[in-house]
XYZ file of C-alpha atoms in Angstrom:
92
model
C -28.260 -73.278 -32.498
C -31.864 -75.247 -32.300
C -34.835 -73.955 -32.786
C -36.054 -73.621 -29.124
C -32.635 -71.019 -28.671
C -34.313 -69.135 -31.640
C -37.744 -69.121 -30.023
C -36.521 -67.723 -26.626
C -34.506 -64.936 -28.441
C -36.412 -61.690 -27.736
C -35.472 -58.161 -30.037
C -32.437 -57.485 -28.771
C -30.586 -61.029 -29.326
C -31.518 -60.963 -32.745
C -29.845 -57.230 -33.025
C -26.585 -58.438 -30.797
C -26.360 -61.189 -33.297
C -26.183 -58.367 -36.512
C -23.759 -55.504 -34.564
C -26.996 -53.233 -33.609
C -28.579 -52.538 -30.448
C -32.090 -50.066 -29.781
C -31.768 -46.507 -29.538
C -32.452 -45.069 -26.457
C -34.965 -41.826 -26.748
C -34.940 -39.280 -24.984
C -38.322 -40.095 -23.404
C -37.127 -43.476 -21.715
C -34.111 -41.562 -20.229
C -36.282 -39.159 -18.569
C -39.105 -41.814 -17.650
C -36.524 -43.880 -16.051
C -35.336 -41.234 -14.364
C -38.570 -39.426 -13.210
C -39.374 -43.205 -12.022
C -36.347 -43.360 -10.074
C -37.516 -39.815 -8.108
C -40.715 -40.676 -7.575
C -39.809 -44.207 -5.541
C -37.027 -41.986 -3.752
C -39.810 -39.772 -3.043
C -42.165 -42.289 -1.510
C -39.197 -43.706 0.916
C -38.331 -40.315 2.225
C -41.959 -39.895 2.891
C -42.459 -43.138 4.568
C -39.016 -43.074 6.517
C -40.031 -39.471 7.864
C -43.411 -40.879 8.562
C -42.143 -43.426 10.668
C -39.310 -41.436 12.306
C -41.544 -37.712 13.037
C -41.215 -36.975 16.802
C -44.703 -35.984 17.029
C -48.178 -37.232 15.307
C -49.764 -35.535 12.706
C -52.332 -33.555 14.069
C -49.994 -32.277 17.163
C -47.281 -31.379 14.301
C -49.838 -29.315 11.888
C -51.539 -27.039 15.119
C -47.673 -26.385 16.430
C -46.729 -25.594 12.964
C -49.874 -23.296 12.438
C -49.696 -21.798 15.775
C -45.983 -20.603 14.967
C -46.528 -19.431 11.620
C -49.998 -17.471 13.525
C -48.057 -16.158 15.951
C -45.262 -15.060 13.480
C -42.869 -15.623 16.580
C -40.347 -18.337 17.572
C -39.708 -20.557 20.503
C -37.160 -17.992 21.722
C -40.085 -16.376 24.068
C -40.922 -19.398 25.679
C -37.619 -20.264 26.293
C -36.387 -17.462 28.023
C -39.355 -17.683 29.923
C -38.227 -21.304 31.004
C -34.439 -20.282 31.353
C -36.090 -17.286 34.277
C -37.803 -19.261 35.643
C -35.015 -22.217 36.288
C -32.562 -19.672 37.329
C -35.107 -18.316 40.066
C -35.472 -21.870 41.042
C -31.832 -22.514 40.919
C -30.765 -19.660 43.298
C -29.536 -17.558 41.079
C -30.644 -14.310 39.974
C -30.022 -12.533 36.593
């Protein structure tokens, strides 16, 4: 071993070389970890960005003009299913 190997060694070389190794707290289990959630939660948020059907602003009023309303889509769509069955011919 020269002395340049002995310069590069960082901590946990010199520990390998005696049987040791560091002890891993609990704190840089859950650091890693809450790291880990918090890039997941910046993809999700960037791949739903990218993939919502609608822009923002069109998304937000629908969304506050159902939860208004306190109804669903169900009213509008029967509305559209009469009307393409008058259309159509065919009567209910």
């Amino acid at each position: 071993m020269k002395l340049q190997d002995i310069r590069n060694m960082d901590k946990n070389d010199f520990l390998g070389i005696l049987g040791l190794e560091t002890k891993h707290t609990f704190a840089n289990q859950l650091l890693g970890t809450l790291g880990t959630f918090g890039v997941g939660l910046l993809v999700g948020a960037g791949v739903a960005l990218i993939l919502a059907p609608k822009a923002g602003t069109e998304l937000r009023h629908d969304l506050r003009k159902k939860l208004h309303c306190g109804c669903k889509d169900d009213a509008s769509n029967g509305r559209e299913e009469a009307g393409s069955k008058e259309t159509s011919g065919h009567l209910a």
